[in-house]
Amino acid sequence: MNAQIARTACYALVACLTVAGFSVGTEEDQHAAINLRIAAQPLDDALQEFSRQSGVQIVFFSNVSAGIRSPGANGSYTLNGALEALLAGSELSFRIINPRTVQVFRNE
Amino acid sequence: MTRERELTEAIGEQASAAWEAFHGAEQASAADHREFAEWIARSPEHVEAYLRVARAMATLKSPSMVWPDTSAEDLIRAAKASPGEVATLTRGESPGIPVRARSTRSLHLRYAYALAASLVLAIGVTWFAWTRPQQFETAFGEQRSVLLADGSHVTLNTASKIEVDLRKDHRIIRLIAGEALFDVAHDPLRPFDVYTGDSILRAVGTKFDVDVRPYQTTVTVMEGIVSLTQGLAEALPRGNTPLLEASDRVVIGPTGPGTPEHGVRVDSVTAWTQRKLIFEHRALGEVAEEFNRYNRGRIVIESERLRTEEITGVFQTNDPVSFISFLSEIPGVRIRSDDDSGYVVTLDEAGNQ
């Protein structure tokens, strides 16, 4: 009897974790944690790496990132937090087009 | 086709014709019987063939089934030893109905023959399919992974088509349309060639992508070496053929190949295999066309100025809506839907910057 309860509890826990793991990809929740491990590098590469690790789409006019380096990001971030970290030190801003797509632009 | 294969196929056809005569037609005439007897008696191969076909048809329901418990050789010997029984095979009884045969042995033989005929038909059809070049294709928006008999792996992108011809001493893939990523299994005895348009790409244990468009073909090498020759002859590459190495890319236009680029970022070329598009300094017009390869609702950018603006980014192939949302944020841009669930993008250039 105990073993059964334990097993059911395990399945439930796994189910919860699985749902939580997918939550970054859902439309509604852009406050979910994104885990990142991005080294300092040219911004173009850092943003591509961000997309690969988070699944979030990224787009910007190519001249916007010219010559700019990103300090990188290591840890757990919200979507806003992640972009702020990656763009820290630059004069660039970002716009969340939708929970799965971000644009980086220069403030003119 | 070799002589041996021609014969096997011919016997197969005859065996299945014999099968048809006995189980397909409403009424087999005495002439059919005679013809069949003559054919069967002509060679042990015929008997064997018919035994195999009959087995495949699995019409034998007799509990005292003789074949395959009895070897083909014994059955053939039995058939040859008693041609009289063969000639008097009667038909019209289906296997489930009790049959009053002249002898138990002839009943078993009849069923055995029926099985043999079926199997020859099955073998004939399968053999026929295996030794012809095989085609693989994807529909619009579809992607497909194919494992070839030599262990090579081909991934097909949207609306693509290949024909695979694996021969004893040569492996030939014709890329007829679209885009494919080739992961070639090493086989020093059999060169691996991709034929596309007028070009022959010979792989030396490599991974490379070939993208065929109406106006040009682009070849990018991920690993290994690929040699490129022009012309349709099946000649081995000569001394001065360009060799493409990992991270090289060449665009083949109407006048032939351009100068190869080096140090290309290969993950953007293979991003499609994960249903992603990675753009680095790509013109918006080209980006729209990429989305149009995967989505029926076409994006058309009417403004020439907008079309030439370059962007960098990462998108899913199936999310053109997000791309359209991005475009709509650009000052002066207007987006309207067209009748086929597509988008027309214009730029209001009159002083809106």
Short mmCIF file of N, CA and C in Angstrom, two decimals, chain A residues 13-102:
data_model
loop_
_atom_site.label_atom_id
_atom_site.label_comp_id
_atom_site.label_asym_id
_atom_site.label_seq_id
_atom_site.Cartn_x
_atom_site.Cartn_y
_atom_site.Cartn_z
N LEU A 13 4.82 14.07 -8.93
CA LEU A 13 5.93 15.01 -8.83
C LEU A 13 6.59 15.19 -10.20
N VAL A 14 6.84 14.07 -10.84
CA VAL A 14 7.45 14.14 -12.18
C VAL A 14 6.57 14.93 -13.13
N ALA A 15 5.26 14.67 -13.04
CA ALA A 15 4.34 15.39 -13.92
C ALA A 15 4.43 16.88 -13.67
N CYS A 16 4.48 17.26 -12.39
CA CYS A 16 4.56 18.69 -12.05
C CYS A 16 5.85 19.29 -12.58
N LEU A 17 6.94 18.60 -12.37
CA LEU A 17 8.24 19.11 -12.83
C LEU A 17 8.25 19.25 -14.34
N THR A 18 7.66 18.24 -15.02
CA THR A 18 7.63 18.29 -16.47
C THR A 18 6.86 19.51 -16.96
N VAL A 19 5.71 19.73 -16.34
CA VAL A 19 4.90 20.88 -16.73
C VAL A 19 5.68 22.15 -16.47
N ALA A 20 6.34 22.20 -15.31
CA ALA A 20 7.10 23.40 -14.95
C ALA A 20 8.21 23.61 -15.97
N GLY A 21 8.86 22.52 -16.36
CA GLY A 21 9.96 22.62 -17.32
C GLY A 21 9.52 23.22 -18.63
N PHE A 22 8.28 22.94 -19.02
CA PHE A 22 7.79 23.44 -20.30
C PHE A 22 7.22 24.84 -20.20
N SER A 23 7.13 25.36 -19.00
CA SER A 23 6.34 26.58 -18.84
C SER A 23 6.97 27.77 -19.56
N VAL A 24 8.27 27.75 -19.77
CA VAL A 24 8.89 28.90 -20.46
C VAL A 24 8.34 29.03 -21.87
N GLY A 25 7.99 27.89 -22.45
CA GLY A 25 7.52 27.95 -23.83
C GLY A 25 6.07 28.37 -23.99
N THR A 26 5.32 28.43 -22.89
CA THR A 26 3.89 28.74 -23.07
C THR A 26 3.71 30.22 -23.36
N GLU A 27 2.58 30.51 -23.98
CA GLU A 27 2.29 31.88 -24.39
C GLU A 27 2.18 32.82 -23.20
N GLU A 28 1.55 32.30 -22.15
CA GLU A 28 1.12 33.21 -21.08
C GLU A 28 2.26 33.67 -20.19
N ASP A 29 3.21 32.82 -19.89
CA ASP A 29 4.06 33.09 -18.74
C ASP A 29 5.46 33.55 -19.12
N GLN A 30 5.66 34.86 -19.24
CA GLN A 30 7.01 35.32 -19.53
C GLN A 30 7.76 35.65 -18.24
N HIS A 31 7.20 35.26 -17.11
CA HIS A 31 7.92 35.48 -15.86
C HIS A 31 8.58 34.20 -15.37
N ALA A 32 8.41 33.15 -16.12
CA ALA A 32 9.01 31.88 -15.70
C ALA A 32 10.52 31.96 -15.79
N ALA A 33 11.17 31.13 -15.03
CA ALA A 33 12.63 31.19 -14.96
C ALA A 33 13.26 30.59 -16.20
N ILE A 34 14.25 31.29 -16.72
CA ILE A 34 15.06 30.78 -17.84
C ILE A 34 16.45 30.56 -17.29
N ASN A 35 16.95 29.34 -17.45
CA ASN A 35 18.31 29.06 -16.98
C ASN A 35 19.30 29.31 -18.10
N LEU A 36 20.29 30.14 -17.82
CA LEU A 36 21.25 30.49 -18.86
C LEU A 36 22.68 30.28 -18.41
N ARG A 37 23.50 29.95 -19.39
CA ARG A 37 24.93 29.80 -19.16
C ARG A 37 25.60 30.37 -20.41
N ILE A 38 25.75 31.67 -20.42
CA ILE A 38 26.28 32.34 -21.62
C ILE A 38 27.51 33.13 -21.23
N ALA A 39 28.62 32.82 -21.91
CA ALA A 39 29.88 33.51 -21.60
C ALA A 39 29.87 34.89 -22.25
N ALA A 40 30.76 35.74 -21.77
CA ALA A 40 30.92 37.06 -22.39
C ALA A 40 31.44 36.85 -23.81
N GLN A 41 30.84 37.52 -24.77
CA GLN A 41 31.22 37.34 -26.18
C GLN A 41 30.53 38.43 -27.00
N PRO A 42 30.85 38.48 -28.31
CA PRO A 42 30.16 39.46 -29.16
C PRO A 42 28.64 39.29 -29.02
N LEU A 43 27.93 40.41 -29.04
CA LEU A 43 26.49 40.39 -28.77
C LEU A 43 25.73 39.48 -29.73
N ASP A 44 26.09 39.51 -31.01
CA ASP A 44 25.43 38.64 -31.99
C ASP A 44 25.41 37.18 -31.53
N ASP A 45 26.61 36.72 -31.10
CA ASP A 45 26.74 35.33 -30.70
C ASP A 45 26.01 35.07 -29.39
N ALA A 46 26.09 36.06 -28.47
CA ALA A 46 25.43 35.89 -27.17
C ALA A 46 23.92 35.76 -27.35
N LEU A 47 23.38 36.57 -28.24
CA LEU A 47 21.93 36.52 -28.45
C LEU A 47 21.50 35.22 -29.13
N GLN A 48 22.35 34.72 -30.04
CA GLN A 48 22.02 33.45 -30.68
C GLN A 48 22.05 32.33 -29.64
N GLU A 49 23.03 32.40 -28.76
CA GLU A 49 23.15 31.39 -27.71
C GLU A 49 21.96 31.48 -26.77
N PHE A 50 21.55 32.71 -26.47
CA PHE A 50 20.36 32.92 -25.64
C PHE A 50 19.15 32.23 -26.27
N SER A 51 18.99 32.39 -27.58
CA SER A 51 17.86 31.78 -28.26
C SER A 51 17.91 30.27 -28.16
N ARG A 52 19.13 29.73 -28.34
CA ARG A 52 19.30 28.29 -28.30
C ARG A 52 18.96 27.73 -26.92
N GLN A 53 19.38 28.44 -25.88
CA GLN A 53 19.18 27.92 -24.53
C GLN A 53 17.76 28.16 -24.01
N SER A 54 17.12 29.24 -24.47
CA SER A 54 15.81 29.57 -23.91
C SER A 54 14.67 29.16 -24.82
N GLY A 55 14.94 28.98 -26.12
CA GLY A 55 13.86 28.71 -27.06
C GLY A 55 13.14 29.98 -27.49
N VAL A 56 13.57 31.14 -27.01
CA VAL A 56 12.92 32.39 -27.37
C VAL A 56 13.47 32.89 -28.71
N GLN A 57 12.60 33.38 -29.58
CA GLN A 57 13.04 33.91 -30.87
C GLN A 57 13.64 35.29 -30.67
N ILE A 58 14.66 35.61 -31.43
CA ILE A 58 15.34 36.89 -31.28
C ILE A 58 15.51 37.51 -32.66
N VAL A 59 15.38 38.84 -32.74
CA VAL A 59 15.56 39.49 -34.04
C VAL A 59 16.05 40.92 -33.82
N PHE A 60 16.93 41.39 -34.71
CA PHE A 60 17.36 42.78 -34.65
C PHE A 60 17.96 43.15 -36.00
N PHE A 61 17.92 44.46 -36.30
CA PHE A 61 18.59 44.92 -37.50
C PHE A 61 20.09 44.75 -37.28
N SER A 62 20.75 44.21 -38.29
CA SER A 62 22.14 43.78 -38.12
C SER A 62 23.08 44.87 -37.65
N ASN A 63 22.87 46.09 -38.09
CA ASN A 63 23.82 47.14 -37.72
C ASN A 63 23.71 47.52 -36.25
N VAL A 64 22.63 47.14 -35.60
CA VAL A 64 22.39 47.48 -34.19
C VAL A 64 23.46 46.90 -33.27
N SER A 65 23.92 45.70 -33.59
CA SER A 65 24.83 45.01 -32.67
C SER A 65 26.28 45.18 -33.04
N ALA A 66 26.54 45.97 -34.08
CA ALA A 66 27.91 46.05 -34.61
C ALA A 66 28.90 46.46 -33.53
N GLY A 67 29.93 45.66 -33.34
CA GLY A 67 31.02 46.01 -32.44
C GLY A 67 30.68 45.93 -30.96
N ILE A 68 29.53 45.41 -30.62
CA ILE A 68 29.13 45.41 -29.20
C ILE A 68 29.36 44.04 -28.59
N ARG A 69 29.93 44.06 -27.38
CA ARG A 69 30.13 42.82 -26.66
C ARG A 69 29.10 42.68 -25.54
N SER A 70 28.72 41.45 -25.27
CA SER A 70 27.79 41.19 -24.17
C SER A 70 28.56 40.61 -22.99
N PRO A 71 28.22 41.03 -21.75
CA PRO A 71 28.88 40.44 -20.59
C PRO A 71 28.43 39.02 -20.30
N GLY A 72 27.42 38.55 -21.02
CA GLY A 72 26.94 37.18 -20.81
C GLY A 72 25.90 37.12 -19.70
N ALA A 73 25.47 35.91 -19.37
CA ALA A 73 24.48 35.72 -18.31
C ALA A 73 24.63 34.32 -17.76
N ASN A 74 24.67 34.23 -16.41
CA ASN A 74 24.78 32.90 -15.79
C ASN A 74 23.82 32.81 -14.63
N GLY A 75 22.86 31.92 -14.73
CA GLY A 75 21.91 31.78 -13.62
C GLY A 75 20.50 31.67 -14.14
N SER A 76 19.57 32.02 -13.30
CA SER A 76 18.15 31.87 -13.57
C SER A 76 17.53 33.26 -13.73
N TYR A 77 16.86 33.51 -14.84
CA TYR A 77 16.34 34.85 -15.13
C TYR A 77 14.90 34.78 -15.61
N THR A 78 14.19 35.92 -15.44
CA THR A 78 12.94 36.09 -16.19
C THR A 78 13.37 36.54 -17.58
N LEU A 79 12.40 36.60 -18.49
CA LEU A 79 12.73 37.01 -19.85
C LEU A 79 13.31 38.43 -19.85
N ASN A 80 12.64 39.32 -19.10
CA ASN A 80 13.15 40.70 -19.01
C ASN A 80 14.56 40.72 -18.42
N GLY A 81 14.71 39.98 -17.32
CA GLY A 81 15.99 39.95 -16.62
C GLY A 81 17.10 39.45 -17.53
N ALA A 82 16.80 38.43 -18.34
CA ALA A 82 17.82 37.85 -19.20
C ALA A 82 18.31 38.87 -20.21
N LEU A 83 17.37 39.60 -20.84
CA LEU A 83 17.79 40.59 -21.84
C LEU A 83 18.55 41.74 -21.19
N GLU A 84 18.10 42.14 -20.00
CA GLU A 84 18.82 43.22 -19.33
C GLU A 84 20.26 42.81 -19.05
N ALA A 85 20.42 41.57 -18.61
CA ALA A 85 21.77 41.09 -18.31
C ALA A 85 22.62 41.05 -19.56
N LEU A 86 22.07 40.54 -20.65
CA LEU A 86 22.86 40.37 -21.87
C LEU A 86 23.22 41.72 -22.50
N LEU A 87 22.35 42.71 -22.30
CA LEU A 87 22.59 44.01 -22.94
C LEU A 87 23.26 45.01 -21.99
N ALA A 88 23.59 44.55 -20.78
CA ALA A 88 24.17 45.47 -19.80
C ALA A 88 25.44 46.10 -20.36
N GLY A 89 25.57 47.42 -20.14
CA GLY A 89 26.77 48.11 -20.60
C GLY A 89 26.63 48.65 -22.00
N SER A 90 25.65 48.20 -22.75
CA SER A 90 25.44 48.76 -24.08
C SER A 90 24.35 49.80 -23.98
N GLU A 91 24.11 50.53 -25.06
CA GLU A 91 23.03 51.51 -25.03
C GLU A 91 21.80 50.97 -25.75
N LEU A 92 21.72 49.66 -25.83
CA LEU A 92 20.63 49.03 -26.58
C LEU A 92 19.44 48.75 -25.68
N SER A 93 18.28 48.75 -26.28
CA SER A 93 17.05 48.40 -25.57
C SER A 93 16.45 47.18 -26.22
N PHE A 94 15.42 46.66 -25.55
CA PHE A 94 14.74 45.52 -26.16
C PHE A 94 13.25 45.70 -26.02
N ARG A 95 12.55 45.00 -26.89
CA ARG A 95 11.09 45.08 -26.91
C ARG A 95 10.57 43.64 -26.96
N ILE A 96 9.61 43.32 -26.09
CA ILE A 96 9.06 41.96 -26.13
C ILE A 96 7.88 41.96 -27.09
N ILE A 97 8.09 41.39 -28.27
CA ILE A 97 7.07 41.38 -29.31
C ILE A 97 5.92 40.45 -28.90
N ASN A 98 6.28 39.28 -28.38
CA ASN A 98 5.31 38.39 -27.75
C ASN A 98 6.12 37.49 -26.82
N PRO A 99 5.47 36.69 -25.97
CA PRO A 99 6.24 35.95 -24.95
C PRO A 99 7.30 35.04 -25.52
N ARG A 100 7.28 34.81 -26.82
CA ARG A 100 8.31 33.93 -27.38
C ARG A 100 9.23 34.66 -28.35
N THR A 101 9.09 35.99 -28.48
CA THR A 101 9.88 36.73 -29.47
C THR A 101 10.33 38.07 -28.91
N VAL A 102 11.62 38.34 -29.04
CA VAL A 102 12.18 39.60 -28.51
C VAL A 102 12.94 40.32 -29.61
#
